[in-house]
mmCIF file of C-alpha atoms and ligand atoms in Angstrom:
data_model
loop_
_atom_site.group_PDB
_atom_site.id
_atom_site.type_symbol
_atom_site.label_atom_id
_atom_site.label_comp_id
_atom_site.label_asym_id
_atom_site.label_seq_id
_atom_site.Cartn_x
_atom_site.Cartn_y
_atom_site.Cartn_z
ATOM 1 C CA UNK A 24 -20.530 67.688 57.185
ATOM 2 C CA UNK A 25 -17.711 69.267 57.568
ATOM 3 C CA UNK A 26 -14.490 69.574 55.049
ATOM 4 C CA UNK A 27 -11.056 68.879 56.408
ATOM 5 C CA UNK A 28 -9.272 71.822 55.256
ATOM 6 C CA UNK A 29 -5.422 69.720 54.400
ATOM 7 C CA UNK A 30 -6.941 66.647 52.261
ATOM 8 C CA UNK A 31 -10.103 67.931 51.453
ATOM 9 C CA UNK A 32 -11.901 64.771 52.977
ATOM 10 C CA UNK A 33 -15.443 65.592 54.139
ATOM 11 C CA UNK A 34 -15.663 64.742 57.603
ATOM 12 C CA UNK A 35 -18.304 64.014 60.097
ATOM 13 C CA UNK A 36 -18.467 67.340 62.940
ATOM 14 C CA UNK A 37 -19.672 64.878 65.119
ATOM 15 C CA UNK A 38 -17.719 61.811 64.737
ATOM 16 C CA UNK A 39 -14.809 63.226 64.062
ATOM 17 C CA UNK A 40 -11.382 62.466 66.417
ATOM 18 C CA UNK A 41 -9.155 65.129 65.288
ATOM 19 C CA UNK A 42 -10.085 68.480 65.320
ATOM 20 C CA UNK A 43 -8.156 72.320 66.172
ATOM 21 C CA UNK A 44 -9.072 75.544 66.453
ATOM 22 C CA UNK A 45 -7.633 78.627 64.670
ATOM 23 C CA UNK A 46 -8.876 82.230 64.716
ATOM 24 C CA UNK A 47 -12.589 81.490 66.268
ATOM 25 C CA UNK A 48 -13.004 78.858 63.901
ATOM 26 C CA UNK A 49 -12.710 74.859 64.400
ATOM 27 C CA UNK A 50 -11.440 72.499 62.261
ATOM 28 C CA UNK A 51 -12.182 68.876 61.961
ATOM 29 C CA UNK A 52 -9.765 66.352 60.153
ATOM 30 C CA UNK A 53 -9.565 63.112 58.787
ATOM 31 C CA UNK A 54 -6.940 61.517 61.041
ATOM 32 C CA UNK A 55 -3.674 63.443 63.451
ATOM 33 C CA UNK A 56 -1.356 63.619 60.298
ATOM 34 C CA UNK A 57 -3.726 66.461 58.413
ATOM 35 C CA UNK A 58 -4.421 68.510 61.665
ATOM 36 C CA UNK A 59 -0.433 68.581 62.550
ATOM 37 C CA UNK A 60 0.292 69.556 58.430
ATOM 38 C CA UNK A 61 -2.667 72.146 59.326
ATOM 39 C CA UNK A 62 -1.125 73.264 62.992
ATOM 40 C CA UNK A 63 2.840 73.654 61.400
ATOM 41 C CA UNK A 64 1.094 76.381 59.196
ATOM 42 C CA UNK A 65 -1.986 76.927 59.200
ATOM 43 C CA UNK A 66 -2.341 80.499 56.687
ATOM 44 C CA UNK A 67 -1.372 77.319 53.764
ATOM 45 C CA UNK A 68 -4.807 76.002 54.516
ATOM 46 C CA UNK A 69 -7.658 78.325 55.459
ATOM 47 C CA UNK A 70 -9.415 78.480 52.266
ATOM 48 C CA UNK A 71 -6.901 77.147 49.803
ATOM 49 C CA UNK A 72 -8.771 74.597 48.607
ATOM 50 C CA UNK A 73 -11.919 76.791 47.631
ATOM 51 C CA UNK A 74 -9.873 78.811 45.193
ATOM 52 C CA UNK A 75 -10.774 78.138 41.491
ATOM 53 C CA UNK A 76 -7.915 76.280 41.493
ATOM 54 C CA UNK A 77 -9.044 74.216 37.968
ATOM 55 C CA UNK A 78 -9.276 76.515 35.613
ATOM 56 C CA UNK A 79 -6.286 75.406 33.490
ATOM 57 C CA UNK A 80 -7.834 72.366 32.801
ATOM 58 C CA UNK A 81 -4.989 70.667 31.964
ATOM 59 C CA UNK A 82 -3.625 67.219 32.032
ATOM 60 C CA UNK A 83 -0.676 65.611 31.436
ATOM 61 C CA UNK A 84 -0.507 62.460 30.677
ATOM 62 C CA UNK A 85 2.780 59.945 31.527
ATOM 63 C CA UNK A 86 3.084 56.921 28.792
ATOM 64 C CA UNK A 87 1.449 56.875 25.068
ATOM 65 C CA UNK A 88 1.434 53.573 24.735
ATOM 66 C CA UNK A 89 -1.505 51.958 23.524
ATOM 67 C CA UNK A 90 -3.775 53.534 26.621
ATOM 68 C CA UNK A 91 -2.066 56.645 26.838
ATOM 69 C CA UNK A 92 -2.697 57.963 23.339
ATOM 70 C CA UNK A 93 -6.329 56.357 23.046
ATOM 71 C CA UNK A 94 -7.144 58.419 25.875
ATOM 72 C CA UNK A 95 -5.298 61.371 25.155
ATOM 73 C CA UNK A 96 -7.606 61.397 22.023
ATOM 74 C CA UNK A 97 -11.036 60.422 23.709
ATOM 75 C CA UNK A 98 -9.908 63.438 26.163
ATOM 76 C CA UNK A 99 -9.298 66.023 22.855
ATOM 77 C CA UNK A 100 -12.638 64.799 21.641
ATOM 78 C CA UNK A 101 -14.333 65.446 24.977
ATOM 79 C CA UNK A 102 -13.891 68.808 25.133
ATOM 80 C CA UNK A 103 -13.052 68.846 28.665
ATOM 81 C CA UNK A 104 -9.470 69.857 28.747
ATOM 82 C CA UNK A 105 -7.715 72.800 27.299
ATOM 83 C CA UNK A 106 -4.406 71.828 27.829
ATOM 84 C CA UNK A 107 -2.865 68.057 27.225
ATOM 85 C CA UNK A 108 0.594 67.121 27.642
ATOM 86 C CA UNK A 109 2.007 63.820 26.426
ATOM 87 C CA UNK A 110 5.350 62.486 28.253
ATOM 88 C CA UNK A 111 6.988 59.256 28.026
ATOM 89 C CA UNK A 112 10.405 57.735 27.877
ATOM 90 C CA UNK A 113 10.403 57.818 24.057
ATOM 91 C CA UNK A 114 10.207 61.506 23.491
ATOM 92 C CA UNK A 115 9.391 60.526 20.109
ATOM 93 C CA UNK A 116 6.088 58.297 20.396
ATOM 94 C CA UNK A 117 5.032 61.336 22.235
ATOM 95 C CA UNK A 118 6.040 63.712 19.796
ATOM 96 C CA UNK A 119 4.081 61.980 16.881
ATOM 97 C CA UNK A 120 0.827 61.350 18.492
ATOM 98 C CA UNK A 121 0.976 65.126 19.410
ATOM 99 C CA UNK A 122 1.388 65.834 15.649
ATOM 100 C CA UNK A 123 -1.000 63.551 14.570
ATOM 101 C CA UNK A 124 -3.918 64.711 17.318
ATOM 102 C CA UNK A 125 -3.003 68.198 15.955
ATOM 103 C CA UNK A 126 -3.533 67.460 12.647
ATOM 104 C CA UNK A 127 -7.645 67.052 13.791
ATOM 105 C CA UNK A 128 -7.735 70.467 15.433
ATOM 106 C CA UNK A 129 -10.412 71.468 12.659
ATOM 107 C CA UNK A 130 -12.170 69.023 13.598
ATOM 108 C CA UNK A 131 -12.855 69.737 17.778
ATOM 109 C CA UNK A 132 -13.061 72.110 20.600
ATOM 110 C CA UNK A 133 -9.955 73.848 21.160
ATOM 111 C CA UNK A 134 -7.577 72.471 23.071
ATOM 112 C CA UNK A 135 -3.727 72.925 23.344
ATOM 113 C CA UNK A 136 -1.615 69.685 22.758
ATOM 114 C CA UNK A 137 2.223 68.843 23.374
ATOM 115 C CA UNK A 138 4.566 66.355 24.112
ATOM 116 C CA UNK A 139 6.966 67.434 26.951
ATOM 117 C CA UNK A 140 8.841 65.935 29.957
ATOM 118 C CA UNK A 141 8.242 65.831 33.508
ATOM 119 C CA UNK A 142 8.051 69.848 34.399
ATOM 120 C CA UNK A 143 5.014 69.921 32.633
ATOM 121 C CA UNK A 144 3.240 68.134 35.429
ATOM 122 C CA UNK A 145 3.330 71.614 36.926
ATOM 123 C CA UNK A 146 0.218 73.009 36.728
ATOM 124 C CA UNK A 147 -1.954 69.599 35.886
ATOM 125 C CA UNK A 148 -5.112 69.159 37.625
ATOM 126 C CA UNK A 149 -4.174 65.595 36.660
ATOM 127 C CA UNK A 150 -1.261 63.913 35.716
ATOM 128 C CA UNK A 151 -2.298 60.394 34.357
ATOM 129 C CA UNK A 152 -0.205 57.744 34.436
ATOM 130 C CA UNK A 153 -0.508 54.712 31.813
ATOM 131 C CA UNK A 154 3.862 53.969 31.878
ATOM 132 C CA UNK A 155 4.244 50.513 32.556
ATOM 133 C CA UNK A 156 5.038 47.388 31.041
ATOM 134 C CA UNK A 157 1.800 45.818 29.276
ATOM 135 C CA UNK A 158 0.450 42.747 30.244
ATOM 136 C CA UNK A 159 0.834 39.856 28.270
ATOM 137 C CA UNK A 160 -0.501 36.856 27.010
ATOM 138 C CA UNK A 161 -1.245 34.278 29.490
ATOM 139 C CA UNK A 162 0.439 36.433 32.110
ATOM 140 C CA UNK A 163 -1.865 38.122 35.378
ATOM 141 C CA UNK A 164 -1.548 41.579 36.026
ATOM 142 C CA UNK A 165 -0.059 40.658 39.732
ATOM 143 C CA UNK A 166 2.684 38.971 37.450
ATOM 144 C CA UNK A 167 3.272 42.836 36.246
ATOM 145 C CA UNK A 168 4.321 44.104 39.666
ATOM 146 C CA UNK A 169 7.848 44.359 40.376
ATOM 147 C CA UNK A 170 8.483 45.217 36.373
ATOM 148 C CA UNK A 171 6.140 48.476 37.468
ATOM 149 C CA UNK A 172 7.159 49.304 40.536
ATOM 150 C CA UNK A 173 10.339 49.348 39.883
ATOM 151 C CA UNK A 174 8.948 52.339 37.045
ATOM 152 C CA UNK A 175 6.833 53.844 39.218
ATOM 153 C CA UNK A 176 9.688 54.290 42.310
ATOM 154 C CA UNK A 177 11.728 56.408 39.367
ATOM 155 C CA UNK A 178 8.524 58.326 37.948
ATOM 156 C CA UNK A 179 6.222 59.489 40.720
ATOM 157 C CA UNK A 180 8.709 61.649 42.738
ATOM 158 C CA UNK A 181 9.786 63.394 39.449
ATOM 159 C CA UNK A 182 5.526 63.793 38.606
ATOM 160 C CA UNK A 183 4.874 64.975 42.751
ATOM 161 C CA UNK A 184 8.056 66.965 42.933
ATOM 162 C CA UNK A 185 5.928 69.222 39.694
ATOM 163 C CA UNK A 186 3.161 69.060 42.611
ATOM 164 C CA UNK A 187 0.011 68.518 40.100
ATOM 165 C CA UNK A 188 -3.506 68.093 41.843
ATOM 166 C CA UNK A 189 -4.312 65.074 41.606
ATOM 167 C CA UNK A 190 -2.010 61.583 40.500
ATOM 168 C CA UNK A 191 -4.581 59.370 38.840
ATOM 169 C CA UNK A 192 -2.625 55.492 37.902
ATOM 170 C CA UNK A 193 -3.496 53.486 35.046
ATOM 171 C CA UNK A 194 -1.031 50.674 34.761
ATOM 172 C CA UNK A 195 -1.450 47.224 36.414
ATOM 173 C CA UNK A 196 -1.656 45.960 39.170
ATOM 174 C CA UNK A 197 -3.451 49.159 38.983
ATOM 175 C CA UNK A 198 -3.963 48.478 43.092
ATOM 176 C CA UNK A 199 -0.952 47.989 44.080
ATOM 177 C CA UNK A 200 0.347 50.616 41.944
ATOM 178 C CA UNK A 201 -1.647 53.619 43.698
ATOM 179 C CA UNK A 202 -0.709 52.477 47.012
ATOM 180 C CA UNK A 203 2.633 52.693 45.886
ATOM 181 C CA UNK A 204 2.622 56.016 44.251
ATOM 182 C CA UNK A 205 0.530 57.257 47.205
ATOM 183 C CA UNK A 206 3.756 56.326 49.670
ATOM 184 C CA UNK A 207 5.879 57.786 47.272
ATOM 185 C CA UNK A 208 4.484 60.662 46.473
ATOM 186 C CA UNK A 209 3.493 61.786 49.982
ATOM 187 C CA UNK A 210 0.389 63.186 48.758
ATOM 188 C CA UNK A 211 -2.750 63.059 50.623
ATOM 189 C CA UNK A 212 -5.257 59.654 49.896
ATOM 190 C CA UNK A 213 -7.799 61.379 48.663
ATOM 191 C CA UNK A 214 -5.402 63.393 46.269
ATOM 192 C CA UNK A 215 -3.810 59.346 44.548
ATOM 193 C CA UNK A 216 -6.434 57.935 42.760
ATOM 194 C CA UNK A 217 -6.266 54.105 40.833
ATOM 195 C CA UNK A 218 -8.672 53.468 37.470
ATOM 196 C CA UNK A 219 -9.551 50.394 39.562
ATOM 197 C CA UNK A 220 -12.316 48.590 38.824
ATOM 198 C CA UNK A 221 -14.652 51.543 36.847
ATOM 199 C CA UNK A 222 -13.552 49.369 33.328
ATOM 200 C CA UNK A 223 -14.588 46.643 34.722
ATOM 201 C CA UNK A 224 -18.046 47.809 36.466
ATOM 202 C CA UNK A 225 -18.829 49.371 33.228
ATOM 203 C CA UNK A 226 -18.263 45.368 31.607
ATOM 204 C CA UNK A 227 -20.726 44.128 33.749
ATOM 205 C CA UNK A 228 -23.224 47.146 33.273
ATOM 206 C CA UNK A 229 -22.872 46.080 29.412
ATOM 207 C CA UNK A 230 -23.136 42.167 30.292
ATOM 208 C CA UNK A 231 -25.887 42.577 32.122
ATOM 209 C CA UNK A 232 -27.347 45.216 29.866
ATOM 210 C CA UNK A 233 -27.206 43.267 27.160
ATOM 211 C CA UNK A 234 -28.761 40.128 29.545
ATOM 212 C CA UNK A 235 -31.688 42.214 30.373
ATOM 213 C CA UNK A 236 -32.262 44.178 27.384
ATOM 214 C CA UNK A 237 -31.819 47.735 28.862
ATOM 215 C CA UNK A 238 -29.421 50.515 27.913
ATOM 216 C CA UNK A 239 -26.474 49.825 30.319
ATOM 217 C CA UNK A 240 -27.323 53.295 32.066
ATOM 218 C CA UNK A 241 -30.209 51.624 33.211
ATOM 219 C CA UNK A 242 -28.155 49.368 35.177
ATOM 220 C CA UNK A 243 -27.182 50.211 38.247
ATOM 221 C CA UNK A 244 -24.275 47.453 39.733
ATOM 222 C CA UNK A 245 -20.943 47.418 41.082
ATOM 223 C CA UNK A 246 -17.518 45.333 40.717
ATOM 224 C CA UNK A 247 -15.196 45.835 43.660
ATOM 225 C CA UNK A 248 -12.110 45.234 45.418
ATOM 226 C CA UNK A 249 -8.696 44.604 42.485
ATOM 227 C CA UNK A 250 -9.120 45.132 39.070
ATOM 228 C CA UNK A 251 -8.197 40.993 38.370
ATOM 229 C CA UNK A 252 -8.398 38.052 39.507
ATOM 230 C CA UNK A 253 -10.082 38.626 43.241
ATOM 231 C CA UNK A 254 -13.087 41.094 42.127
ATOM 232 C CA UNK A 255 -15.882 41.227 43.519
ATOM 233 C CA UNK A 256 -19.636 41.645 41.725
ATOM 234 C CA UNK A 257 -21.811 43.111 43.935
ATOM 235 C CA UNK A 258 -24.808 40.725 42.838
ATOM 236 C CA UNK A 259 -26.802 41.722 45.654
ATOM 237 C CA UNK A 260 -27.646 45.566 45.026
ATOM 238 C CA UNK A 261 -27.743 45.019 41.304
ATOM 239 C CA UNK A 262 -30.491 47.014 40.002
ATOM 240 C CA UNK A 263 -31.931 47.692 36.668
ATOM 241 C CA UNK A 264 -33.465 51.362 36.420
ATOM 242 C CA UNK A 265 -34.060 51.356 40.231
ATOM 243 C CA UNK A 266 -36.054 47.852 39.969
ATOM 244 C CA UNK A 267 -33.528 45.271 41.956
ATOM 245 C CA UNK A 268 -32.157 42.356 39.638
ATOM 246 C CA UNK A 269 -34.102 39.530 41.339
ATOM 247 C CA UNK A 270 -37.522 41.457 41.006
ATOM 248 C CA UNK A 271 -36.640 42.768 37.569
ATOM 249 C CA UNK A 272 -35.782 39.220 35.734
ATOM 250 C CA UNK A 273 -39.488 37.629 36.002
ATOM 251 C CA UNK A 274 -40.531 41.095 34.075
ATOM 252 C CA UNK A 275 -37.658 40.029 31.562
ATOM 253 C CA UNK A 276 -38.585 36.362 31.609
ATOM 254 C CA UNK A 277 -35.290 35.361 30.973
ATOM 255 C CA UNK A 278 -33.754 32.676 32.673
ATOM 256 C CA UNK A 279 -31.443 34.145 35.445
ATOM 257 C CA UNK A 280 -30.487 31.300 36.810
ATOM 258 C CA UNK A 281 -26.803 30.984 39.384
ATOM 259 C CA UNK A 282 -24.827 29.400 36.625
ATOM 260 C CA UNK A 283 -26.358 32.279 34.210
ATOM 261 C CA UNK A 284 -24.789 34.587 36.627
ATOM 262 C CA UNK A 285 -21.789 33.054 37.016
ATOM 263 C CA UNK A 286 -21.372 33.091 33.167
ATOM 264 C CA UNK A 287 -21.623 36.923 33.184
ATOM 265 C CA UNK A 288 -18.629 37.771 35.890
ATOM 266 C CA UNK A 289 -16.172 34.855 34.104
ATOM 267 C CA UNK A 290 -17.264 36.882 31.237
ATOM 268 C CA UNK A 291 -16.231 40.630 32.884
ATOM 269 C CA UNK A 292 -12.853 38.908 34.816
ATOM 270 C CA UNK A 293 -12.084 36.917 31.779
ATOM 271 C CA UNK A 294 -12.657 40.542 29.808
ATOM 272 C CA UNK A 295 -8.956 41.719 29.347
ATOM 273 C CA UNK A 296 -7.834 38.007 28.774
ATOM 274 C CA UNK A 297 -9.738 37.796 25.912
ATOM 275 C CA UNK A 298 -8.988 40.880 24.387
ATOM 276 C CA UNK A 299 -5.271 40.438 24.474
ATOM 277 C CA UNK A 300 -5.835 36.957 22.921
ATOM 278 C CA UNK A 301 -7.258 38.659 20.320
ATOM 279 C CA UNK A 302 -5.703 42.280 19.702
ATOM 280 C CA UNK A 303 -2.614 41.858 21.935
ATOM 281 C CA UNK A 304 -4.122 44.933 24.299
ATOM 282 C CA UNK A 305 -6.999 46.811 25.842
ATOM 283 C CA UNK A 306 -7.380 50.440 24.971
ATOM 284 C CA UNK A 307 -10.712 51.975 23.545
ATOM 285 C CA UNK A 308 -12.896 51.117 26.785
ATOM 286 C CA UNK A 309 -9.848 52.132 29.358
ATOM 287 C CA UNK A 310 -9.467 55.379 27.898
ATOM 288 C CA UNK A 311 -13.874 56.371 28.248
ATOM 289 C CA UNK A 312 -13.248 54.719 31.484
ATOM 290 C CA UNK A 313 -10.028 57.392 32.215
ATOM 291 C CA UNK A 314 -12.158 60.100 30.549
ATOM 292 C CA UNK A 315 -14.982 59.580 32.476
ATOM 293 C CA UNK A 316 -13.036 59.415 35.996
ATOM 294 C CA UNK A 317 -11.660 62.525 34.221
ATOM 295 C CA UNK A 318 -14.280 64.699 33.262
ATOM 296 C CA UNK A 319 -15.924 63.454 36.870
ATOM 297 C CA UNK A 320 -13.072 65.252 39.272
ATOM 298 C CA UNK A 321 -12.260 68.418 36.689
ATOM 299 C CA UNK A 322 -16.321 69.328 36.619
ATOM 300 C CA UNK A 323 -16.727 68.765 40.718
ATOM 301 C CA UNK A 324 -19.624 66.174 39.453
ATOM 302 C CA UNK A 325 -19.637 64.283 42.984
ATOM 303 C CA UNK A 326 -20.094 61.403 40.392
ATOM 304 C CA UNK A 327 -19.796 57.835 42.421
ATOM 305 C CA UNK A 328 -17.158 55.671 40.232
ATOM 306 C CA UNK A 329 -15.628 52.616 41.364
ATOM 307 C CA UNK A 330 -12.180 53.483 41.500
ATOM 308 C CA UNK A 331 -9.156 53.093 43.705
ATOM 309 C CA UNK A 332 -7.960 54.595 46.571
ATOM 310 C CA UNK A 333 -6.618 53.676 50.261
ATOM 311 C CA UNK A 334 -9.075 51.985 52.012
ATOM 312 C CA UNK A 335 -8.580 51.991 55.721
ATOM 313 C CA UNK A 336 -11.098 50.950 57.655
ATOM 314 C CA UNK A 337 -14.394 49.427 55.218
ATOM 315 C CA UNK A 338 -15.750 46.846 56.605
ATOM 316 C CA UNK A 339 -12.408 46.026 58.909
ATOM 317 C CA UNK A 340 -9.988 46.133 55.938
ATOM 318 C CA UNK A 341 -7.201 48.601 56.043
ATOM 319 C CA UNK A 342 -4.129 50.318 54.886
ATOM 320 C CA UNK A 343 -4.353 48.895 50.743
ATOM 321 C CA UNK A 344 -6.141 50.723 47.943
ATOM 322 C CA UNK A 345 -8.226 48.485 46.087
ATOM 323 C CA UNK A 346 -11.963 49.704 44.538
ATOM 324 C CA UNK A 347 -15.291 50.623 46.262
ATOM 325 C CA UNK A 348 -17.568 53.540 45.116
ATOM 326 C CA UNK A 349 -16.524 56.465 46.337
ATOM 327 C CA UNK A 350 -17.819 60.430 45.349
ATOM 328 C CA UNK A 351 -15.248 62.434 43.268
ATOM 329 C CA UNK A 352 -15.095 66.144 42.776
ATOM 330 C CA UNK A 353 -12.474 68.712 42.223
ATOM 331 C CA UNK A 354 -10.741 67.373 45.756
ATOM 332 C CA UNK A 355 -10.394 63.893 43.874
ATOM 333 C CA UNK A 356 -12.178 61.537 46.650
ATOM 334 C CA UNK A 357 -14.594 63.358 48.740
ATOM 335 C CA UNK A 358 -16.179 60.255 50.340
ATOM 336 C CA UNK A 359 -16.154 56.404 50.505
ATOM 337 C CA UNK A 360 -19.908 54.892 50.421
ATOM 338 C CA UNK A 361 -20.550 52.534 52.526
ATOM 339 C CA UNK A 362 -21.956 50.139 50.129
ATOM 340 C CA UNK A 363 -24.856 47.518 51.882
ATOM 341 C CA UNK A 364 -22.846 44.002 50.806
ATOM 342 C CA UNK A 365 -24.038 40.489 51.748
ATOM 343 C CA UNK A 366 -21.904 37.940 53.634
ATOM 344 C CA UNK A 367 -20.576 36.647 51.277
ATOM 345 C CA UNK A 368 -19.643 39.986 49.443
ATOM 346 C CA UNK A 369 -18.116 41.294 52.419
ATOM 347 C CA UNK A 370 -16.157 37.842 52.644
ATOM 348 C CA UNK A 371 -15.392 38.129 48.965
ATOM 349 C CA UNK A 372 -13.752 41.835 49.254
ATOM 350 C CA UNK A 373 -11.930 40.847 52.330
ATOM 351 C CA UNK A 374 -10.227 38.007 50.661
ATOM 352 C CA UNK A 375 -9.573 40.634 47.527
ATOM 353 C CA UNK A 376 -7.992 43.012 50.111
ATOM 354 C CA UNK A 377 -5.851 40.084 51.517
ATOM 355 C CA UNK A 378 -4.682 38.998 48.442
ATOM 356 C CA UNK A 379 -3.223 42.307 47.525
ATOM 357 C CA UNK A 380 -2.281 42.843 50.786
ATOM 358 C CA UNK A 381 0.568 39.434 50.005
ATOM 359 C CA UNK A 382 1.392 40.664 47.490
ATOM 360 C CA UNK A 383 2.546 44.476 48.687
ATOM 361 C CA UNK A 384 4.323 42.553 51.498
ATOM 362 C CA UNK A 385 6.264 41.121 48.736
ATOM 363 C CA UNK A 386 7.392 44.391 47.409
ATOM 364 C CA UNK A 387 9.714 46.893 48.568
ATOM 365 C CA UNK A 388 8.924 50.406 49.429
ATOM 366 C CA UNK A 389 11.952 51.981 49.819
HETATM 367 N N1 NAD B 430 -6.139 49.925 34.951
HETATM 368 C C1 NAD B 430 -6.914 49.651 33.573
HETATM 369 O O1 NAD B 430 -7.737 49.546 33.566
HETATM 370 C C2 NAD B 430 -6.101 48.974 32.616
HETATM 371 C C3 NAD B 430 -6.739 48.613 31.143
HETATM 372 C C4 NAD B 430 -5.756 48.166 30.171
HETATM 373 C C5 NAD B 430 -4.393 48.710 30.590
HETATM 374 N N2 NAD B 430 -3.847 48.594 31.963
HETATM 375 C C6 NAD B 430 -2.174 48.917 32.037
HETATM 376 O O2 NAD B 430 -1.623 50.478 31.657
HETATM 377 C C7 NAD B 430 -0.290 50.141 31.427
HETATM 378 C C8 NAD B 430 0.337 50.609 29.936
HETATM 379 O O3 NAD B 430 -0.810 49.806 28.555
HETATM 380 P P1 NAD B 430 -0.361 50.392 26.973
HETATM 381 O O4 NAD B 430 -1.330 48.911 26.797
HETATM 382 O O5 NAD B 430 -0.622 51.526 26.503
HETATM 383 O O6 NAD B 430 0.977 49.789 27.362
HETATM 384 P P2 NAD B 430 2.460 49.926 26.044
HETATM 385 O O7 NAD B 430 3.626 49.255 25.971
HETATM 386 O O8 NAD B 430 1.662 50.222 24.497
HETATM 387 O O9 NAD B 430 2.721 51.403 26.707
HETATM 388 C C9 NAD B 430 3.392 51.299 27.644
HETATM 389 C C10 NAD B 430 4.025 52.960 27.347
HETATM 390 O O10 NAD B 430 4.390 53.388 28.778
HETATM 391 C C11 NAD B 430 5.824 54.170 28.251
HETATM 392 N N3 NAD B 430 6.992 53.936 29.586
HETATM 393 C C12 NAD B 430 7.359 52.764 29.982
HETATM 394 N N4 NAD B 430 8.074 52.929 30.975
HETATM 395 C C13 NAD B 430 8.006 54.595 31.227
HETATM 396 C C14 NAD B 430 9.196 55.479 31.690
HETATM 397 N N5 NAD B 430 9.225 55.014 32.955
HETATM 398 N N6 NAD B 430 8.451 57.185 31.916
HETATM 399 C C15 NAD B 430 7.752 57.357 30.666
HETATM 400 N N7 NAD B 430 7.064 56.573 30.125
HETATM 401 C C16 NAD B 430 7.680 54.987 30.284
HETATM 402 C C17 NAD B 430 6.216 53.433 26.821
HETATM 403 O O11 NAD B 430 7.253 53.919 26.053
HETATM 404 C C18 NAD B 430 4.792 53.047 26.427
HETATM 405 O O12 NAD B 430 4.814 53.814 25.386
HETATM 406 C C19 NAD B 430 -0.392 48.241 31.296
HETATM 407 O O13 NAD B 430 0.562 48.316 32.301
HETATM 408 C C20 NAD B 430 -1.387 47.648 31.647
HETATM 409 O O14 NAD B 430 -1.327 47.282 31.749
HETATM 410 C C21 NAD B 430 -4.967 49.609 32.462
#
């Protein structure tokens, strides 16, 4: 595999349709647009992404409500970041969280935590965007689209102007807003990521682990597509410690009827509604999912997670952001994994993409 020197994506040299020569070396690109950018100024890209750009381990959090603040706390305790900057429309809220977090510094690894403005996104490895209106009881994620698109059209250019490494979108509807952030920022696709179904996949693993009485970390299961109503459970690929679910069921001896499986998936899909109905918001599990994504990137782990990114040609799906398993590294998305799906899963994933595209068709990206 070669690496596109502009966006960092892995490119299969034998199948690459875009390549060029520079100083005796052949460079391969994922797209014509990366190739043109390279050819306009090769010196800016040669070796650029192999430098240790990420030493500061600086994370900026835009939006310090329930999700942003809980993520900041989880990140602080993780020891992964050395600089955390909190940015909010209500500056006092960010400052209050900073004071409170700093009072705990005696108990964690050293980390610099401060409040700031958008200029603090400069030098950030990742800017995590949780700013936006939250989902209200009874409101679907897609109901939020217009409100949060307007917020994103205001804040994403201010973030992109500071040229942080990666923009990680969390605000809902996350797949739509990831697409908005990608278009408005002008960033290459590998550097704009949505938290997507990372949380739903964790919920699915947890519920399966309860059903199968094993540790959730021994469950391999994916939720793909939209983070929301049209998401898809990939039952055909669920495995428990390497054993396909259908082979594991007789070992476990518990009933695993289609109705039971449907019940588990309904609980995954309804989880946010159930939690919001009880406590008004969700914050803990999403914060941990974000720490997992951010750690995977900062540590260059090449971990496979289900996050949202631009999909262009996956099972015929084009020009929409949704979740599929991807490999995450310092460059953001370094590979999208073509997981094997059965016919019904393919058609559900395509349906999820269509549902997102119909929403994208209704918003003004200009
Ligand atoms: N992707 C996921 O898995 C997931 C999970 C939970 C919540 N969410 C989403 O995350 C978002 C935040 O949820 P929350 O519960 O923290 O909401 P919240 O209302 O508690 O916090 C939102 C914060 O954003 C700030 N904000 C709003 N507009 C801003 C702007 N223009 N610039 C800067 N800051 C701004 C607000 O001042 C507030 O502090 C929501 O869209 C919610 O639906 C996503």
